[in-house]
Structures are given as C-alpha cells and as structure tokens.
Short mmCIF file of N, CA and C in Angstrom, two decimals:
data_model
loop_
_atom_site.label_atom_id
_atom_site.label_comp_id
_atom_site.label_asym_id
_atom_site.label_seq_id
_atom_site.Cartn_x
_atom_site.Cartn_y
_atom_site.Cartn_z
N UNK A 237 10.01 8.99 -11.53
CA UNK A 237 10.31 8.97 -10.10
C UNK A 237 9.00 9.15 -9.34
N UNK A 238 9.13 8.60 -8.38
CA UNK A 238 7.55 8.42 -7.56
C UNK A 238 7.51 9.44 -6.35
N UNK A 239 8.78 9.86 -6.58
CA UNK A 239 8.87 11.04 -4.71
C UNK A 239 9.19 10.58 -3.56
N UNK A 240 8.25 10.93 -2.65
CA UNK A 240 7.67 10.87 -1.38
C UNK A 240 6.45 9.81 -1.25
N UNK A 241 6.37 8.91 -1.93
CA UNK A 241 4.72 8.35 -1.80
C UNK A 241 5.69 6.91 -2.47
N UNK A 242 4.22 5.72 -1.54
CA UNK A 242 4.55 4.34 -2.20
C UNK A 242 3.06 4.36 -2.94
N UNK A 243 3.36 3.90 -4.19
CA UNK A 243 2.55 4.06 -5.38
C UNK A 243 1.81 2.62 -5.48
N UNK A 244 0.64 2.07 -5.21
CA UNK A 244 0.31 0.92 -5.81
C UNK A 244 -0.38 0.91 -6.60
N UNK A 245 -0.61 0.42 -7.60
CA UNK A 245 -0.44 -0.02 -9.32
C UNK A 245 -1.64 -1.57 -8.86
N UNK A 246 -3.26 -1.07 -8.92
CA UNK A 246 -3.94 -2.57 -9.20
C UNK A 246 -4.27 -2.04 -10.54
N UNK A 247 -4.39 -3.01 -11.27
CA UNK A 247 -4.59 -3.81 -12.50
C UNK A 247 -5.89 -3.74 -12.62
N UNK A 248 -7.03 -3.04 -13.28
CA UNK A 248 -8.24 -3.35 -13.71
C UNK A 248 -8.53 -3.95 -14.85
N UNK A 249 -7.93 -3.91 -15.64
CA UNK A 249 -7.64 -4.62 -16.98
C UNK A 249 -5.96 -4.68 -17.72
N UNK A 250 -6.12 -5.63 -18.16
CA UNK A 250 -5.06 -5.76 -19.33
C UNK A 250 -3.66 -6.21 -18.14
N UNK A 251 -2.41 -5.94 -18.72
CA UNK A 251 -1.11 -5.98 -17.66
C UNK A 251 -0.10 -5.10 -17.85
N UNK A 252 0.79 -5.33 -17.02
CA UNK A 252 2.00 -4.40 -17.25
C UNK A 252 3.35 -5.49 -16.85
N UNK A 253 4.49 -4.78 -17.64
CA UNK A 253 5.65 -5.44 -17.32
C UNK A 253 6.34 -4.12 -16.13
N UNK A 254 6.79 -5.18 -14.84
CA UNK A 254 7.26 -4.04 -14.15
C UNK A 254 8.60 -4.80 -13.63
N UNK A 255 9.60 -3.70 -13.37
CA UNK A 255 10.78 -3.95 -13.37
C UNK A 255 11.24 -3.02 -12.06
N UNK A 256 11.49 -3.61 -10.36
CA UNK A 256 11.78 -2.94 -9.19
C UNK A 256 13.25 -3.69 -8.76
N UNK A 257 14.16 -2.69 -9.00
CA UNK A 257 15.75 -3.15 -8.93
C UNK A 257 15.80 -4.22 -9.78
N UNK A 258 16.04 -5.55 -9.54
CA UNK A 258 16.71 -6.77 -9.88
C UNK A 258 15.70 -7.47 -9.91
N UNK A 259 14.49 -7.03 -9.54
CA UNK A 259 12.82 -8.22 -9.59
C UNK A 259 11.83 -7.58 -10.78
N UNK A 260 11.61 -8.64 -11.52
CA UNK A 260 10.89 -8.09 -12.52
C UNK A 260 9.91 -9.29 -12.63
N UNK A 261 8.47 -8.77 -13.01
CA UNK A 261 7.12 -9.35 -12.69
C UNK A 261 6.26 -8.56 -13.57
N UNK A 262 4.89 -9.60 -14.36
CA UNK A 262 4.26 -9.05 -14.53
C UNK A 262 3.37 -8.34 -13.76
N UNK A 263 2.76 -7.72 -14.17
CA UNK A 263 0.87 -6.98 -13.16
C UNK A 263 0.42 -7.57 -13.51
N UNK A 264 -0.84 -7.65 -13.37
CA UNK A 264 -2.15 -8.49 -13.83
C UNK A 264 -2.88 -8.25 -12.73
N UNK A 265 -4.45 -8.79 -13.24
CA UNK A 265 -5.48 -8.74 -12.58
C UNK A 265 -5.42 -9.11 -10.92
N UNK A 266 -4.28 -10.37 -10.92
CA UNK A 266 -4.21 -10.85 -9.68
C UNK A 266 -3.21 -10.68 -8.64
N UNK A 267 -2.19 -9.73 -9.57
CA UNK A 267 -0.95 -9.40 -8.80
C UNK A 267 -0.77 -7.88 -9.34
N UNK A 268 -1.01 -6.68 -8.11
CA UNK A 268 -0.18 -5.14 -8.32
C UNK A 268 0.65 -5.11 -7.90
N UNK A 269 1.64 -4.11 -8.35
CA UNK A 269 2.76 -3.42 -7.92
C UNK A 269 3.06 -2.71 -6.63
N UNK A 270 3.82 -2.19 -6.27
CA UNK A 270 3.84 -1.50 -5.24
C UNK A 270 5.51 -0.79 -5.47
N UNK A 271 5.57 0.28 -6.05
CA UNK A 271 6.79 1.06 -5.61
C UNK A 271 7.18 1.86 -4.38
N UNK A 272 7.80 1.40 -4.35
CA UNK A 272 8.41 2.27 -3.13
C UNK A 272 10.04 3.50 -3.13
N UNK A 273 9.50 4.71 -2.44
CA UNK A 273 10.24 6.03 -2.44
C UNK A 273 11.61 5.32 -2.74
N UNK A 274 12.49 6.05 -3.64
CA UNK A 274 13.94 5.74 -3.77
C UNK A 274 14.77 4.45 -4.21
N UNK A 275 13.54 3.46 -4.39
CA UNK A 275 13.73 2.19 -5.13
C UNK A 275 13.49 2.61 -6.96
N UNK A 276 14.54 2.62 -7.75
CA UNK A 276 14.36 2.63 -9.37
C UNK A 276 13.29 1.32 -9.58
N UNK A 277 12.36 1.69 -10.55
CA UNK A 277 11.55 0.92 -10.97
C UNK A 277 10.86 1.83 -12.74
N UNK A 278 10.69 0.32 -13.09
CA UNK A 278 10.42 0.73 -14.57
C UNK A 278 9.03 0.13 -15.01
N UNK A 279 8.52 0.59 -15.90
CA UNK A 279 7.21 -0.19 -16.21
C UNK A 279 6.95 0.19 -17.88
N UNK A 280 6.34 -1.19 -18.06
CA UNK A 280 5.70 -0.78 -19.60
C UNK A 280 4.47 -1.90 -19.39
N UNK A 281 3.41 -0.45 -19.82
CA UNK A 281 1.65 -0.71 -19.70
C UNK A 281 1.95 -1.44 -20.97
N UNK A 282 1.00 -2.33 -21.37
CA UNK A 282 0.43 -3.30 -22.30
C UNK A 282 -0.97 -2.42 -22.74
N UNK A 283 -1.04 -2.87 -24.35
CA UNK A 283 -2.67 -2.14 -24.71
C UNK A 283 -3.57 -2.66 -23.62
N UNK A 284 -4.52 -1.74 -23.72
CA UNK A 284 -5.64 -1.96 -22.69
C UNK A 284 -5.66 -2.19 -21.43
N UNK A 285 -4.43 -1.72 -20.84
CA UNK A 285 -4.17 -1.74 -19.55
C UNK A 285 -4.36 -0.77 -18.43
N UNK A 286 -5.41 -0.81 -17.94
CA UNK A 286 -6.20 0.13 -16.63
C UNK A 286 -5.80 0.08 -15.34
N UNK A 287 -5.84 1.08 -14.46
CA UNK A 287 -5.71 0.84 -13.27
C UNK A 287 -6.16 1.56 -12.05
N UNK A 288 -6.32 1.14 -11.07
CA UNK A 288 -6.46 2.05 -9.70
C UNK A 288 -5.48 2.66 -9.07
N UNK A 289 -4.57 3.24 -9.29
CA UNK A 289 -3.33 3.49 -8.47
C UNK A 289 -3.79 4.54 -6.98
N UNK A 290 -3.32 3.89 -5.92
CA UNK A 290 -3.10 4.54 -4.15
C UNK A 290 -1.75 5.28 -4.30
N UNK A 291 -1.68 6.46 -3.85
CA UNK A 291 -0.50 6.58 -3.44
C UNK A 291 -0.35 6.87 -2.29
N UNK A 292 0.26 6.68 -1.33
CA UNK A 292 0.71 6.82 0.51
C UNK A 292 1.91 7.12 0.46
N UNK A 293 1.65 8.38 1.56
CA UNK A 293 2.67 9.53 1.37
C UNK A 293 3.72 8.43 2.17
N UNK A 294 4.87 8.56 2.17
CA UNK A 294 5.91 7.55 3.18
C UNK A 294 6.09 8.63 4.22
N UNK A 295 6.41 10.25 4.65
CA UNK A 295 6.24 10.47 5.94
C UNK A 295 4.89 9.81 7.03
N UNK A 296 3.66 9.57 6.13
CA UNK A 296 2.68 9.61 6.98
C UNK A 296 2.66 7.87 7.42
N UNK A 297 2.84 7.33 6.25
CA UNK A 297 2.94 5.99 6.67
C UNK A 297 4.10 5.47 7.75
N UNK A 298 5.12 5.62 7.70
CA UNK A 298 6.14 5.22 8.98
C UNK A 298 5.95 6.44 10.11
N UNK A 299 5.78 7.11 9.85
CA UNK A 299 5.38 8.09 11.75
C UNK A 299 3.76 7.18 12.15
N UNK A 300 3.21 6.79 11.01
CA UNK A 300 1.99 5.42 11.50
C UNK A 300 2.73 4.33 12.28
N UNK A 301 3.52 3.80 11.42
CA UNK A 301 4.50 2.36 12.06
C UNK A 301 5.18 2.61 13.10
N UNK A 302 5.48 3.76 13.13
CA UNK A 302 6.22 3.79 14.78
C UNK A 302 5.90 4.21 15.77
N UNK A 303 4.22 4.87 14.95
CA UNK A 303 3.47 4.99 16.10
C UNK A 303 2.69 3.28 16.99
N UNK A 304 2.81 2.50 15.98
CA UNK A 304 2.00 1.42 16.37
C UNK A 304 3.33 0.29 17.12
N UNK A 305 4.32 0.75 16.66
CA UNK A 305 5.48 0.36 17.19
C UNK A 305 6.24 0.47 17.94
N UNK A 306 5.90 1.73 18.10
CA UNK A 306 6.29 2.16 19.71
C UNK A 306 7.83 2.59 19.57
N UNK A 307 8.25 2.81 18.89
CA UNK A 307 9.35 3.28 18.90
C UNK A 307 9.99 3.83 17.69
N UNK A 308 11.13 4.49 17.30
CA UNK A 308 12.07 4.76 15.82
C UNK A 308 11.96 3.92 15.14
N UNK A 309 11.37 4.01 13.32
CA UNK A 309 12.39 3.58 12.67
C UNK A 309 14.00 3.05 11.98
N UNK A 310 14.21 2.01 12.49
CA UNK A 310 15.59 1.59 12.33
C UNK A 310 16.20 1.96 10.92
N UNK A 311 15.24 1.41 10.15
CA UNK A 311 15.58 1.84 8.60
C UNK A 311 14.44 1.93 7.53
N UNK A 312 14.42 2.90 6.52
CA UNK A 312 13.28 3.23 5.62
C UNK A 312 12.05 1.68 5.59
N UNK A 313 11.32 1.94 6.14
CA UNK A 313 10.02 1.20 5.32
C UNK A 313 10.36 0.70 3.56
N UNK A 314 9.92 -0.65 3.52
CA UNK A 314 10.18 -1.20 2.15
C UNK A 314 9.05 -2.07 2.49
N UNK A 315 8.67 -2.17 1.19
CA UNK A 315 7.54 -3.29 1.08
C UNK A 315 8.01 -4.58 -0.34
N UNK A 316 7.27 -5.74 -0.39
CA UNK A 316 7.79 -6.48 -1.37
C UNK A 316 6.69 -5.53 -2.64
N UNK A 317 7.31 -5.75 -4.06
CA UNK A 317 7.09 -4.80 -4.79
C UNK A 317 5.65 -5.60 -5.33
N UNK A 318 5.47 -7.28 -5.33
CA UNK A 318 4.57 -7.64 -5.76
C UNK A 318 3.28 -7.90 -4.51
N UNK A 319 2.10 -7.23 -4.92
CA UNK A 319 1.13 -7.57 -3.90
C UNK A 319 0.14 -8.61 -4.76
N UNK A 320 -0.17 -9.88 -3.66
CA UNK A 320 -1.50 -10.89 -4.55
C UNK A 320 -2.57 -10.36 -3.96
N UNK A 321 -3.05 -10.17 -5.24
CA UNK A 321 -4.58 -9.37 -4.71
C UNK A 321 -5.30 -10.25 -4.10
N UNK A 322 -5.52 -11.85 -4.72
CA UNK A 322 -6.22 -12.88 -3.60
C UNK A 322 -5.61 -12.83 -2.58
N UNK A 323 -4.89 -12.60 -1.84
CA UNK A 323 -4.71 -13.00 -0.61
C UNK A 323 -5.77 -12.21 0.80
N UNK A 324 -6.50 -12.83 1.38
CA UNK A 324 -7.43 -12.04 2.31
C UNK A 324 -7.51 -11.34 2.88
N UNK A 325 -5.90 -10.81 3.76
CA UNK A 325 -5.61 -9.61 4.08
C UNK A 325 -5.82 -8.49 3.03
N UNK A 326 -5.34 -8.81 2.18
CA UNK A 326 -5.31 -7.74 1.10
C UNK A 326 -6.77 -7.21 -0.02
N UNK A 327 -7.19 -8.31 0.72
CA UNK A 327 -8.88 -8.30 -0.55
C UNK A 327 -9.41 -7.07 0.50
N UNK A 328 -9.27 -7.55 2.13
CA UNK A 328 -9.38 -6.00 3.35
C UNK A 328 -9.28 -5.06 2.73
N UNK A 329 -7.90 -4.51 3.12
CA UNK A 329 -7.54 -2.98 2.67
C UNK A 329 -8.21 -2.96 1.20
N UNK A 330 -8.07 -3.84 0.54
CA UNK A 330 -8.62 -3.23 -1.11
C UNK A 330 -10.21 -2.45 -0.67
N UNK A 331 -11.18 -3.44 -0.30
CA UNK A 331 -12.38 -3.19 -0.02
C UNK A 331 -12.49 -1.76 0.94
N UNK A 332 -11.48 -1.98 1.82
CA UNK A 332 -11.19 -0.26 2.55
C UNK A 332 -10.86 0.77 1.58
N UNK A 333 -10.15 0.47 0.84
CA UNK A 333 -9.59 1.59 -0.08
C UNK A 333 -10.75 2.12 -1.04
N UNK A 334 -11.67 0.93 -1.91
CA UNK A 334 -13.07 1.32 -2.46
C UNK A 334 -13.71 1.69 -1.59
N UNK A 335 -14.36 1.62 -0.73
CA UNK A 335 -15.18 2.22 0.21
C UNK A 335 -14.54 3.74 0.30
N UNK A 336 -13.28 3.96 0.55
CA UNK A 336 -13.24 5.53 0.88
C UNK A 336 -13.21 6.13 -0.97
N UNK A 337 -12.83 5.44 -1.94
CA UNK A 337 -13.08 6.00 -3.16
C UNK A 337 -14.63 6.53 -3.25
N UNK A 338 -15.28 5.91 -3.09
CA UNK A 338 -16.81 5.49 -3.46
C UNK A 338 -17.55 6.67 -2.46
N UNK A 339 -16.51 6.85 -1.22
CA UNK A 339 -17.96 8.03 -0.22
C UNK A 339 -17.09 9.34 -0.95
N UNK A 340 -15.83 9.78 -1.24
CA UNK A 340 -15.32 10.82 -1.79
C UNK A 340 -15.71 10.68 -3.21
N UNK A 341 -15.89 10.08 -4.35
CA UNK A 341 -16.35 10.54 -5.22
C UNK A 341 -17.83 11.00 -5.56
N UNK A 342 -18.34 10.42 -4.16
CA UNK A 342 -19.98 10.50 -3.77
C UNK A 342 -20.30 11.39 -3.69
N UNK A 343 -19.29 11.97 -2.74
CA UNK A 343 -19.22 13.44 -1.85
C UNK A 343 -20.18 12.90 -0.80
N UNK A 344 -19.97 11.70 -0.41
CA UNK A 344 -20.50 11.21 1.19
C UNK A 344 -20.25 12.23 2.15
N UNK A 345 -21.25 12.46 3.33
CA UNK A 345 -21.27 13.29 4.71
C UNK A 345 -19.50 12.89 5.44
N UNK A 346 -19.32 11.51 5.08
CA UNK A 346 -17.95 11.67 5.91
C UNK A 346 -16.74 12.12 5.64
N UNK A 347 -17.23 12.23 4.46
CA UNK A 347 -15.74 12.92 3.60
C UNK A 347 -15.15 14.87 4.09
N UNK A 348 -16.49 14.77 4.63
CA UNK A 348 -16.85 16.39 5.45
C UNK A 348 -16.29 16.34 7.22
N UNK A 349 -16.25 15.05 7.25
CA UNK A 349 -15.86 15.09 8.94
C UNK A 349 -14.36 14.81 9.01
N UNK A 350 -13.47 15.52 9.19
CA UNK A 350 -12.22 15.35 9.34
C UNK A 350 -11.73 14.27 10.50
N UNK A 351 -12.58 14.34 11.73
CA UNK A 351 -12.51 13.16 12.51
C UNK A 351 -12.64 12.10 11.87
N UNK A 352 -13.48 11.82 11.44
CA UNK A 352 -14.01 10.34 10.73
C UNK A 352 -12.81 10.05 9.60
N UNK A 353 -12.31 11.14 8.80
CA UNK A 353 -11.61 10.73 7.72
C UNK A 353 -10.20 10.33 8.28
N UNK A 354 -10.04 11.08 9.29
CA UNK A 354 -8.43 10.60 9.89
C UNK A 354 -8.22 9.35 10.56
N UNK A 355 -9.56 8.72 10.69
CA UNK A 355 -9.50 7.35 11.88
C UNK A 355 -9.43 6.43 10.39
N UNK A 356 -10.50 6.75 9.35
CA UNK A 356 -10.35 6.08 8.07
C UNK A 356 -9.18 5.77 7.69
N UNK A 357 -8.48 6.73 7.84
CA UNK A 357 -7.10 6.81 6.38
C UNK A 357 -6.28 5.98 7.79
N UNK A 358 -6.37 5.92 9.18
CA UNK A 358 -5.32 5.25 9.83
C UNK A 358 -5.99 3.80 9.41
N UNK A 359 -7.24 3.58 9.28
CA UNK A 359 -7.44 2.30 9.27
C UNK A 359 -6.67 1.78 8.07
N UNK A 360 -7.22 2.45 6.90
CA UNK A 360 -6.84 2.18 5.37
C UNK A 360 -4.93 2.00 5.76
N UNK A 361 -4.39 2.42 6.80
CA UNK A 361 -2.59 2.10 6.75
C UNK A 361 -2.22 1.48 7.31
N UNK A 362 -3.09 0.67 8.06
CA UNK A 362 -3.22 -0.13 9.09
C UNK A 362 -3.27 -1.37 8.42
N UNK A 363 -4.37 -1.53 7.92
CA UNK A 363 -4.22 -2.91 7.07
C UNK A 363 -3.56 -2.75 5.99
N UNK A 364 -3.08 -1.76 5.74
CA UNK A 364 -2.00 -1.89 3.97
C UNK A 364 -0.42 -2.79 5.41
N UNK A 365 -0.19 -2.00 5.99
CA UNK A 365 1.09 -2.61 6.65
C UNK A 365 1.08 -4.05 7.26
N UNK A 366 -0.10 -4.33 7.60
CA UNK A 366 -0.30 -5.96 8.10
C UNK A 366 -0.54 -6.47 6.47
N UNK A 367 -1.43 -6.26 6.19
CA UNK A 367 -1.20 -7.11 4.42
C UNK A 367 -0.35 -6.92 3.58
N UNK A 368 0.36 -6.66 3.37
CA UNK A 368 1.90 -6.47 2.89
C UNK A 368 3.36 -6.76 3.03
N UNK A 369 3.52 -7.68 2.68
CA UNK A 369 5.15 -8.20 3.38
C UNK A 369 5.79 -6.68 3.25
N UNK A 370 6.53 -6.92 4.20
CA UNK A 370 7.44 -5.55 4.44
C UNK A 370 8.67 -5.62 5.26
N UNK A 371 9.68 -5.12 5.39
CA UNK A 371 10.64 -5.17 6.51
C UNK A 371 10.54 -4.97 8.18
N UNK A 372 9.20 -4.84 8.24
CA UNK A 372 8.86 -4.78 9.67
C UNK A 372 7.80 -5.59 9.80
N UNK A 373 7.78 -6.38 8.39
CA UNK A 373 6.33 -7.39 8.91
C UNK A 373 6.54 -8.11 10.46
N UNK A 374 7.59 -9.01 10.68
CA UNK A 374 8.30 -9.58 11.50
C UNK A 374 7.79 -9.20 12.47
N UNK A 375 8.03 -7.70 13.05
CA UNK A 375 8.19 -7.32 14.50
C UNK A 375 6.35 -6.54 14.38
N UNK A 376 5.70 -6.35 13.60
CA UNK A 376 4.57 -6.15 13.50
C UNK A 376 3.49 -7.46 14.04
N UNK A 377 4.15 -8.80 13.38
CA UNK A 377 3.58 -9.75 13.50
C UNK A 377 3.41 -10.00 15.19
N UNK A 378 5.48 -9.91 15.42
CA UNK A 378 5.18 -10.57 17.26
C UNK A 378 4.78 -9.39 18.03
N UNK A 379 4.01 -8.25 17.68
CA UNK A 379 3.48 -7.11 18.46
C UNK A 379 2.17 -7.84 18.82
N UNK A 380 1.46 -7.91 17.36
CA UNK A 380 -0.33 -8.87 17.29
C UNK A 380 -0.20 -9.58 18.15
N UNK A 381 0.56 -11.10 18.20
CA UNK A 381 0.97 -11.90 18.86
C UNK A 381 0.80 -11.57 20.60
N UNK A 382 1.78 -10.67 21.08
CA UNK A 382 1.88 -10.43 22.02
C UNK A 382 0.45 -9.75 22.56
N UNK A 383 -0.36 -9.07 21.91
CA UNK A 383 -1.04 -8.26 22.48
C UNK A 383 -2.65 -9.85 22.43
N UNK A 384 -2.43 -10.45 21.67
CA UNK A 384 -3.77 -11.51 22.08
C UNK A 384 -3.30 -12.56 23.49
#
C-alpha cells in the first residue's frame, strides 16, 4: 500500500511488470509508473531493475490544484498510471526533479533556504500536474488557455 503519497516508479535500468486496477503495462526506460493513493496496484521488478522513485504527498498536491484552480476539489486527484518519459513536458519536471535531487544530496545553500525550497517543490507540482494526464487535466488546460 502506498498511503498518502502518489509514488512514481522511473526506470533506470532493467523493467517491471505493473498491474493498476484493470491496466497492466510494462516500466521501462521509456515509460514509469505512477500510483496513486487508494488505487490497488501490483508490481513485479525484473533482475536488474533500478529506479528513481518521487513520492508526492496527495494532501499537498491537490490543496496545490485548488489552489491554482481556484476552487474545491470535486473528486480525488487521479493521474493515468503510465507516464512517457519522452514526452517534453515530462523530460521538464524530470530535469526539475534531478536538479532538486542533485542540490539536496549536495547539501546545496538552497536546500538551507526554506523560501527557495517551497517555491521549488511548488514548481516541481506544477509541472508534474500539467505533464501528466490526470482528471483535471481538462480544466487545467482551459485555465492556461484562458489566462494567454
């Protein structure tokens, strides 16, 4: 069980068989996972199979979405369980997500500024929710829309 947190599962080597309700997909190099709180999901790692796993807490992420949304959640945040790592939105947040690995395992100066780290981690949820099909992609999309 994964909790409170959506878990993503990239692939540094090797694959995995993953199984989210009724959709079942491999991992691989070019496609991670993504579980999400209260969705059953199963997995079996393959030899030599590595990974980076994020986890994002789901209180912090939807009080994000409805902050950018301007209003209540209608119903739990869901995301599609397979993410393509080529896709360009998503190569973003990845490169966001190494960058904040890389100054915290550094022990970078910003990892010390709580200002700086909180504008970070909104950025880092910011582009996970625009690069990610999701159940609010939709009304996320005609927000962008509206605001250019």
């Amino acid at each position: 069980d994964h909790g409170d947190f959506y878990v993503v599962q990239i692939p540094l080597s090797g694959t995995a068989r993953i199984t989210c309700g009724a959709e079942e997909f491999d991992s691989t190099m070019t496609v991670a996972s993504i579980l999400s709180p209260g969705r059953p999901a199963t997995m079996e790692w393959h030899e030599g199979h590595s990974q980076l796993i994020v986890r994002l807490a789901r209180r912090t992420l939807e009080e994000h979405l409805q902050e950018i949304l301007g209003s209540p959640l209608e119903q739990p945040l869901r995301f599609e369980p397979q993410m393509e790592l080529g896709s360009p939105a998503v190569c973003r947040w990845r490169e966001a997500v190494e960058l904040l690995e890389h100054e915290v395992a550094n022990h970078a100066a910003i990892t010390g500024d709580s200002a700086a780290m909180e504008e970070f981690d909104r950025i880092v949820l910011t582009q996970f929710l625009s690069a990610q099909p999701n159940n609010y992609s939709e009304r996320l999309r005609s927000l962008a829309q509206s605001l250019t």
